C-alpha cells in the first residue's frame, strides 16, 4: 500500500504576505496522515520552510527546478546541492511549462535528475502529452519515452524514492481534467514501464496525477488503483483547497 503524496506547485506565484497567510490558515486544520510537499519559487524556499518549522507543520519543501550542472559559471542557475543545503528535500523536474517554454528536452531533464539524486533530493519527474499527441493516439508512446530517458539516467530505484507525475498538457490550468479512467490508463502504462526494469521499485513508486485537480474532483481520481496522489497547481495557492485535496487522498478505514 502506497502512502498518498500531495504536492503543491506554486509556479511563479506568491509573496511573503501570501506565504504568511497560507501558513496561518494551514495551522487551523487538523493534521493528516497524507504526506505533503509544497514547492514555492526559489526565493521563498527558506522563508516558507522557516514558517513551517515555527508552526510545527508537517509539510516538506520542494523546488520547481534545478540546474543541469553542479556548480560554476552558470549565471542565474540554482544547483541541486544548494537546494539541499537550504533544507529542500524535493525537486520538480521536467514540468511541461519548462519543456515547452524553456526548451527542456528529455536529455536535459535527465541531466537534472542525475544532479538531484547526487545531491540527495527526491525528484518529482513530470511527463505528459499535448492534446495533439493524444488525438494522434500517441499518449503512451510520448509518456513512456519521457519516462525511459529518466530511467536510463537514474534507474527505477532512485525514481521510486521520489515520484512520477502524469500531467496531460491539455489539462494544466485549463479547468479540463482527465477523467479518472483516462488518467488511470496512463498511470497503469507508466507503472508497467517501470516494472519492466524493476518490479519492486514499480510497486513502491508513487505516480501522481496533475492537471486541474480541485477539491471537487480529487477523490475520484485518487480512488484509482495507480493514482497515488496529486501535483496541484492553481488550487494549491489556497490553503483550504490544498488541504481539502490532501484530505480527499485519505483512504477511509474499511469497517468489516
Ligand atoms: P493546475 O492544477 O493549475 O492545472 O496545474 C497543474 C500543474 O501544472 C501542477 O504542476
mmCIF file of C-alpha atoms and ligand atoms in Angstrom:
data_model
loop_
_atom_site.group_PDB
_atom_site.id
_atom_site.type_symbol
_atom_site.label_atom_id
_atom_site.label_comp_id
_atom_site.label_asym_id
_atom_site.label_seq_id
_atom_site.Cartn_x
_atom_site.Cartn_y
_atom_site.Cartn_z
ATOM 1 C CA UNK A 1 0.000 0.000 0.000
ATOM 2 C CA UNK A 2 1.489 3.317 -1.053
ATOM 3 C CA UNK A 3 1.057 6.305 1.249
ATOM 4 C CA UNK A 4 -0.546 9.137 -0.755
ATOM 5 C CA UNK A 5 1.610 12.116 -1.688
ATOM 6 C CA UNK A 6 0.138 15.537 -2.433
ATOM 7 C CA UNK A 7 2.449 18.171 -3.906
ATOM 8 C CA UNK A 8 1.763 21.880 -4.368
ATOM 9 C CA UNK A 9 3.408 23.551 -7.342
ATOM 10 C CA UNK A 10 3.013 27.274 -6.770
ATOM 11 C CA UNK A 11 4.718 28.093 -10.088
ATOM 12 C CA UNK A 12 5.658 31.813 -10.264
ATOM 13 C CA UNK A 13 3.088 32.861 -7.695
ATOM 14 C CA UNK A 14 3.226 34.011 -4.094
ATOM 15 C CA UNK A 15 4.722 36.730 -1.918
ATOM 16 C CA UNK A 16 5.882 36.922 1.692
ATOM 17 C CA UNK A 17 2.441 38.160 2.640
ATOM 18 C CA UNK A 18 0.710 35.304 0.810
ATOM 19 C CA UNK A 19 3.026 32.773 2.462
ATOM 20 C CA UNK A 20 2.213 34.160 5.911
ATOM 21 C CA UNK A 21 -1.485 33.904 5.196
ATOM 22 C CA UNK A 22 -1.220 30.397 3.739
ATOM 23 C CA UNK A 23 0.720 29.087 6.740
ATOM 24 C CA UNK A 24 -1.545 30.860 9.234
ATOM 25 C CA UNK A 25 -4.606 29.286 7.641
ATOM 26 C CA UNK A 26 -2.992 25.851 7.454
ATOM 27 C CA UNK A 27 -2.286 25.833 11.190
ATOM 28 C CA UNK A 28 -6.043 25.841 11.829
ATOM 29 C CA UNK A 29 -6.508 22.441 10.124
ATOM 30 C CA UNK A 30 -6.206 19.044 11.781
ATOM 31 C CA UNK A 31 -3.049 17.070 10.920
ATOM 32 C CA UNK A 32 -3.359 14.447 8.164
ATOM 33 C CA UNK A 33 -1.518 11.202 7.547
ATOM 34 C CA UNK A 34 -1.054 12.143 3.903
ATOM 35 C CA UNK A 35 2.472 13.221 3.004
ATOM 36 C CA UNK A 36 2.526 16.799 1.717
ATOM 37 C CA UNK A 37 5.141 18.816 -0.142
ATOM 38 C CA UNK A 38 4.933 22.481 -1.139
ATOM 39 C CA UNK A 39 7.134 23.895 -3.903
ATOM 40 C CA UNK A 40 7.280 27.700 -3.783
ATOM 41 C CA UNK A 41 9.552 29.808 -6.031
ATOM 42 C CA UNK A 42 13.295 29.519 -5.183
ATOM 43 C CA UNK A 43 13.478 32.855 -3.362
ATOM 44 C CA UNK A 44 10.799 31.881 -0.874
ATOM 45 C CA UNK A 45 12.033 28.372 -0.068
ATOM 46 C CA UNK A 46 13.784 29.428 3.088
ATOM 47 C CA UNK A 47 11.061 31.817 4.266
ATOM 48 C CA UNK A 48 8.430 29.180 3.717
ATOM 49 C CA UNK A 49 10.417 26.457 5.441
ATOM 50 C CA UNK A 50 11.141 28.677 8.457
ATOM 51 C CA UNK A 51 7.436 29.363 8.866
ATOM 52 C CA UNK A 52 6.603 25.655 8.632
ATOM 53 C CA UNK A 53 9.142 24.887 11.353
ATOM 54 C CA UNK A 54 7.947 27.729 13.598
ATOM 55 C CA UNK A 55 4.382 26.457 13.323
ATOM 56 C CA UNK A 56 5.322 22.754 13.586
ATOM 57 C CA UNK A 57 3.581 21.944 10.293
ATOM 58 C CA UNK A 58 4.412 18.531 8.882
ATOM 59 C CA UNK A 59 4.954 19.631 5.284
ATOM 60 C CA UNK A 60 8.169 19.218 3.276
ATOM 61 C CA UNK A 61 9.600 21.794 0.941
ATOM 62 C CA UNK A 62 10.499 21.294 -2.702
ATOM 63 C CA UNK A 63 11.872 23.402 -5.551
ATOM 64 C CA UNK A 64 10.377 23.685 -9.030
ATOM 65 C CA UNK A 65 13.596 23.201 -10.965
ATOM 66 C CA UNK A 66 17.371 22.796 -10.620
ATOM 67 C CA UNK A 67 20.427 23.192 -12.802
ATOM 68 C CA UNK A 68 21.902 20.516 -15.063
ATOM 69 C CA UNK A 69 25.299 21.484 -13.596
ATOM 70 C CA UNK A 70 26.875 21.001 -10.191
ATOM 71 C CA UNK A 71 28.491 24.447 -9.807
ATOM 72 C CA UNK A 72 30.356 27.169 -11.617
ATOM 73 C CA UNK A 73 29.817 29.951 -14.123
ATOM 74 C CA UNK A 74 26.111 29.482 -14.852
ATOM 75 C CA UNK A 75 24.586 32.875 -14.107
ATOM 76 C CA UNK A 76 21.076 32.720 -12.727
ATOM 77 C CA UNK A 77 21.074 28.966 -12.162
ATOM 78 C CA UNK A 78 20.473 27.162 -8.857
ATOM 79 C CA UNK A 79 22.168 23.835 -8.211
ATOM 80 C CA UNK A 80 20.607 20.771 -6.617
ATOM 81 C CA UNK A 81 23.291 20.922 -3.902
ATOM 82 C CA UNK A 82 22.255 24.475 -2.992
ATOM 83 C CA UNK A 83 18.640 23.378 -2.707
ATOM 84 C CA UNK A 84 19.590 20.529 -0.455
ATOM 85 C CA UNK A 85 21.720 22.940 1.581
ATOM 86 C CA UNK A 86 18.694 25.145 2.308
ATOM 87 C CA UNK A 87 16.621 22.259 3.640
ATOM 88 C CA UNK A 88 14.805 21.420 0.445
ATOM 89 C CA UNK A 89 14.068 17.696 0.092
ATOM 90 C CA UNK A 90 12.225 17.501 -3.212
ATOM 91 C CA UNK A 91 12.511 18.982 -6.688
ATOM 92 C CA UNK A 92 10.007 19.055 -9.554
ATOM 93 C CA UNK A 93 11.702 18.240 -12.877
ATOM 94 C CA UNK A 94 10.528 18.281 -16.468
ATOM 95 C CA UNK A 95 7.316 20.189 -15.890
ATOM 96 C CA UNK A 96 5.609 20.746 -19.244
ATOM 97 C CA UNK A 97 5.904 24.529 -18.832
ATOM 98 C CA UNK A 98 9.673 24.111 -18.655
ATOM 99 C CA UNK A 99 9.698 21.648 -21.548
ATOM 100 C CA UNK A 100 7.595 23.948 -23.730
ATOM 101 C CA UNK A 101 8.617 27.474 -22.678
ATOM 102 C CA UNK A 102 12.287 26.857 -21.850
ATOM 103 C CA UNK A 103 13.154 24.128 -24.324
ATOM 104 C CA UNK A 104 13.864 21.375 -21.806
ATOM 105 C CA UNK A 105 14.362 18.136 -23.700
ATOM 106 C CA UNK A 106 14.266 14.626 -22.240
ATOM 107 C CA UNK A 107 18.067 14.762 -22.174
ATOM 108 C CA UNK A 108 18.136 17.999 -20.152
ATOM 109 C CA UNK A 109 15.525 16.682 -17.706
ATOM 110 C CA UNK A 110 17.585 13.500 -17.290
ATOM 111 C CA UNK A 111 20.729 15.514 -16.511
ATOM 112 C CA UNK A 112 18.824 17.484 -13.894
ATOM 113 C CA UNK A 113 17.551 14.235 -12.380
ATOM 114 C CA UNK A 114 21.144 12.998 -12.026
ATOM 115 C CA UNK A 115 22.098 16.239 -10.238
ATOM 116 C CA UNK A 116 19.073 15.947 -7.956
ATOM 117 C CA UNK A 117 19.846 12.370 -6.974
ATOM 118 C CA UNK A 118 23.548 13.163 -6.422
ATOM 119 C CA UNK A 119 22.534 15.966 -4.058
ATOM 120 C CA UNK A 120 20.138 13.710 -2.132
ATOM 121 C CA UNK A 121 16.978 15.378 -3.436
ATOM 122 C CA UNK A 122 13.870 13.356 -4.266
ATOM 123 C CA UNK A 123 12.862 14.074 -7.869
ATOM 124 C CA UNK A 124 9.240 14.561 -8.912
ATOM 125 C CA UNK A 125 9.512 13.872 -12.625
ATOM 126 C CA UNK A 126 6.694 15.180 -14.823
ATOM 127 C CA UNK A 127 5.550 13.513 -18.018
ATOM 128 C CA UNK A 128 2.554 14.228 -20.219
ATOM 129 C CA UNK A 129 1.234 14.558 -23.732
ATOM 130 C CA UNK A 130 -0.185 17.530 -25.637
ATOM 131 C CA UNK A 131 -3.733 17.475 -26.976
ATOM 132 C CA UNK A 132 -2.352 16.981 -30.486
ATOM 133 C CA UNK A 133 -0.353 13.939 -29.368
ATOM 134 C CA UNK A 134 -3.374 12.490 -27.566
ATOM 135 C CA UNK A 135 -5.582 12.945 -30.607
ATOM 136 C CA UNK A 136 -2.942 11.261 -32.755
ATOM 137 C CA UNK A 137 -3.064 8.239 -30.425
ATOM 138 C CA UNK A 138 0.496 8.856 -29.213
ATOM 139 C CA UNK A 139 -0.071 9.343 -25.472
ATOM 140 C CA UNK A 140 1.556 6.113 -24.286
ATOM 141 C CA UNK A 141 4.477 6.448 -26.693
ATOM 142 C CA UNK A 142 5.192 10.026 -25.541
ATOM 143 C CA UNK A 143 4.981 9.407 -21.791
ATOM 144 C CA UNK A 144 6.986 6.186 -21.994
ATOM 145 C CA UNK A 145 9.772 7.865 -23.916
ATOM 146 C CA UNK A 146 9.866 10.649 -21.287
ATOM 147 C CA UNK A 147 9.904 8.014 -18.547
ATOM 148 C CA UNK A 148 12.552 5.826 -20.186
ATOM 149 C CA UNK A 149 15.028 8.639 -20.541
ATOM 150 C CA UNK A 150 14.772 9.229 -16.769
ATOM 151 C CA UNK A 151 15.054 5.514 -16.003
ATOM 152 C CA UNK A 152 18.159 5.299 -18.203
ATOM 153 C CA UNK A 153 19.712 8.197 -16.278
ATOM 154 C CA UNK A 154 18.911 7.437 -12.628
ATOM 155 C CA UNK A 155 17.322 3.967 -12.580
ATOM 156 C CA UNK A 156 13.977 2.814 -11.221
ATOM 157 C CA UNK A 157 15.054 2.665 -7.574
ATOM 158 C CA UNK A 158 16.098 6.298 -7.352
ATOM 159 C CA UNK A 159 12.945 7.361 -9.144
ATOM 160 C CA UNK A 160 10.858 5.381 -6.671
ATOM 161 C CA UNK A 161 12.365 7.395 -3.788
ATOM 162 C CA UNK A 162 10.811 10.423 -5.453
ATOM 163 C CA UNK A 163 7.685 10.377 -7.596
ATOM 164 C CA UNK A 164 6.460 10.392 -11.160
ATOM 165 C CA UNK A 165 3.745 12.885 -12.121
ATOM 166 C CA UNK A 166 1.434 12.393 -15.086
ATOM 167 C CA UNK A 167 0.306 15.814 -16.215
ATOM 168 C CA UNK A 168 -1.546 15.881 -19.530
ATOM 169 C CA UNK A 169 -0.573 19.244 -21.020
ATOM 170 C CA UNK A 170 -4.154 19.886 -22.166
ATOM 171 C CA UNK A 171 -5.396 19.615 -18.564
ATOM 172 C CA UNK A 172 -2.948 22.071 -16.976
ATOM 173 C CA UNK A 173 -4.543 25.333 -15.902
ATOM 174 C CA UNK A 174 -7.393 24.778 -18.348
ATOM 175 C CA UNK A 175 -10.074 23.535 -15.979
ATOM 176 C CA UNK A 176 -10.225 20.373 -18.130
ATOM 177 C CA UNK A 177 -9.332 17.348 -16.032
ATOM 178 C CA UNK A 178 -8.534 13.936 -17.436
ATOM 179 C CA UNK A 179 -11.320 11.575 -16.436
ATOM 180 C CA UNK A 180 -10.340 9.064 -13.763
ATOM 181 C CA UNK A 181 -10.393 6.345 -16.479
ATOM 182 C CA UNK A 182 -8.158 8.324 -18.834
ATOM 183 C CA UNK A 183 -5.698 9.094 -16.047
ATOM 184 C CA UNK A 184 -5.709 5.553 -14.635
ATOM 185 C CA UNK A 185 -4.942 4.083 -18.082
ATOM 186 C CA UNK A 186 -1.809 6.228 -18.428
ATOM 187 C CA UNK A 187 -0.738 5.649 -14.811
ATOM 188 C CA UNK A 188 -1.018 1.913 -15.358
ATOM 189 C CA UNK A 189 1.064 2.102 -18.546
ATOM 190 C CA UNK A 190 3.707 4.099 -16.654
ATOM 191 C CA UNK A 191 3.813 1.582 -13.814
ATOM 192 C CA UNK A 192 4.175 -1.271 -16.316
ATOM 193 C CA UNK A 193 7.004 0.725 -17.925
ATOM 194 C CA UNK A 194 8.839 0.902 -14.594
ATOM 195 C CA UNK A 195 8.011 -2.751 -13.854
ATOM 196 C CA UNK A 196 9.892 -3.843 -16.961
ATOM 197 C CA UNK A 197 13.059 -2.518 -15.257
ATOM 198 C CA UNK A 198 12.393 -3.274 -11.587
ATOM 199 C CA UNK A 199 9.175 -4.698 -10.188
ATOM 200 C CA UNK A 200 9.848 -3.763 -6.551
ATOM 201 C CA UNK A 201 10.549 -0.163 -7.490
ATOM 202 C CA UNK A 202 7.415 -0.122 -9.664
ATOM 203 C CA UNK A 203 5.169 -1.187 -6.810
ATOM 204 C CA UNK A 204 6.743 1.355 -4.433
ATOM 205 C CA UNK A 205 6.674 4.265 -6.889
ATOM 206 C CA UNK A 206 4.056 6.936 -6.282
ATOM 207 C CA UNK A 207 2.532 8.151 -9.516
ATOM 208 C CA UNK A 208 0.771 11.488 -9.092
ATOM 209 C CA UNK A 209 -1.863 12.994 -11.340
ATOM 210 C CA UNK A 210 -1.697 16.712 -12.162
ATOM 211 C CA UNK A 211 -3.941 18.947 -14.256
ATOM 212 C CA UNK A 212 -6.849 20.979 -12.856
ATOM 213 C CA UNK A 213 -7.162 18.918 -9.671
ATOM 214 C CA UNK A 214 -9.672 20.569 -7.343
ATOM 215 C CA UNK A 215 -11.371 19.583 -4.084
ATOM 216 C CA UNK A 216 -14.424 18.592 -6.156
ATOM 217 C CA UNK A 217 -12.673 16.090 -8.471
ATOM 218 C CA UNK A 218 -9.780 14.859 -6.310
ATOM 219 C CA UNK A 219 -11.439 11.932 -4.509
ATOM 220 C CA UNK A 220 -12.496 10.172 -7.734
ATOM 221 C CA UNK A 221 -9.019 10.495 -9.214
ATOM 222 C CA UNK A 222 -7.284 9.311 -6.033
ATOM 223 C CA UNK A 223 -9.606 6.291 -5.813
ATOM 224 C CA UNK A 224 -7.956 4.828 -8.963
ATOM 225 C CA UNK A 225 -5.608 1.905 -8.365
ATOM 226 C CA UNK A 226 -2.499 3.538 -9.835
ATOM 227 C CA UNK A 227 -3.095 7.154 -8.801
ATOM 228 C CA UNK A 228 -1.164 7.731 -5.598
ATOM 229 C CA UNK A 229 -1.708 11.424 -5.112
ATOM 230 C CA UNK A 230 -1.593 14.703 -6.986
ATOM 231 C CA UNK A 231 0.566 17.536 -8.249
ATOM 232 C CA UNK A 232 -1.583 20.593 -7.677
ATOM 233 C CA UNK A 233 -1.125 23.961 -9.379
ATOM 234 C CA UNK A 234 -3.765 26.698 -9.060
ATOM 235 C CA UNK A 235 -5.771 25.082 -6.261
ATOM 236 C CA UNK A 236 -2.676 24.750 -4.059
ATOM 237 C CA UNK A 237 -2.371 28.531 -3.695
ATOM 238 C CA UNK A 238 -5.407 28.442 -1.436
ATOM 239 C CA UNK A 239 -4.544 26.648 1.813
ATOM 240 C CA UNK A 240 -8.092 25.364 2.337
ATOM 241 C CA UNK A 241 -8.279 23.881 -1.183
ATOM 242 C CA UNK A 242 -4.872 22.233 -0.883
ATOM 243 C CA UNK A 243 -5.888 20.786 2.476
ATOM 244 C CA UNK A 244 -9.222 19.559 1.080
ATOM 245 C CA UNK A 245 -7.382 17.836 -1.782
ATOM 246 C CA UNK A 246 -4.961 16.209 0.668
ATOM 247 C CA UNK A 247 -7.939 15.099 2.743
ATOM 248 C CA UNK A 248 -9.501 13.507 -0.339
ATOM 249 C CA UNK A 249 -6.460 11.248 -0.637
ATOM 250 C CA UNK A 250 -7.033 9.682 2.757
ATOM 251 C CA UNK A 251 -8.391 6.205 2.269
ATOM 252 C CA UNK A 252 -11.174 5.630 4.791
ATOM 253 C CA UNK A 253 -10.734 2.574 7.014
ATOM 254 C CA UNK A 254 -12.872 -0.275 5.810
ATOM 255 C CA UNK A 255 -15.157 -1.336 8.632
ATOM 256 C CA UNK A 256 -15.734 -5.026 8.471
HETATM 257 P P1 LIG B 1 -3.228 23.223 -12.405
HETATM 258 O O1 LIG B 1 -3.586 22.433 -11.177
HETATM 259 O O2 LIG B 1 -3.303 24.708 -12.182
HETATM 260 O O3 LIG B 1 -3.954 22.750 -13.610
HETATM 261 O O4 LIG B 1 -1.671 22.967 -12.677
HETATM 262 C C1 LIG B 1 -1.202 21.668 -12.686
HETATM 263 C C2 LIG B 1 0.269 21.704 -12.704
HETATM 264 O O5 LIG B 1 0.874 22.102 -13.680
HETATM 265 C C3 LIG B 1 0.985 21.260 -11.499
HETATM 266 O O6 LIG B 1 2.334 21.083 -11.753
#
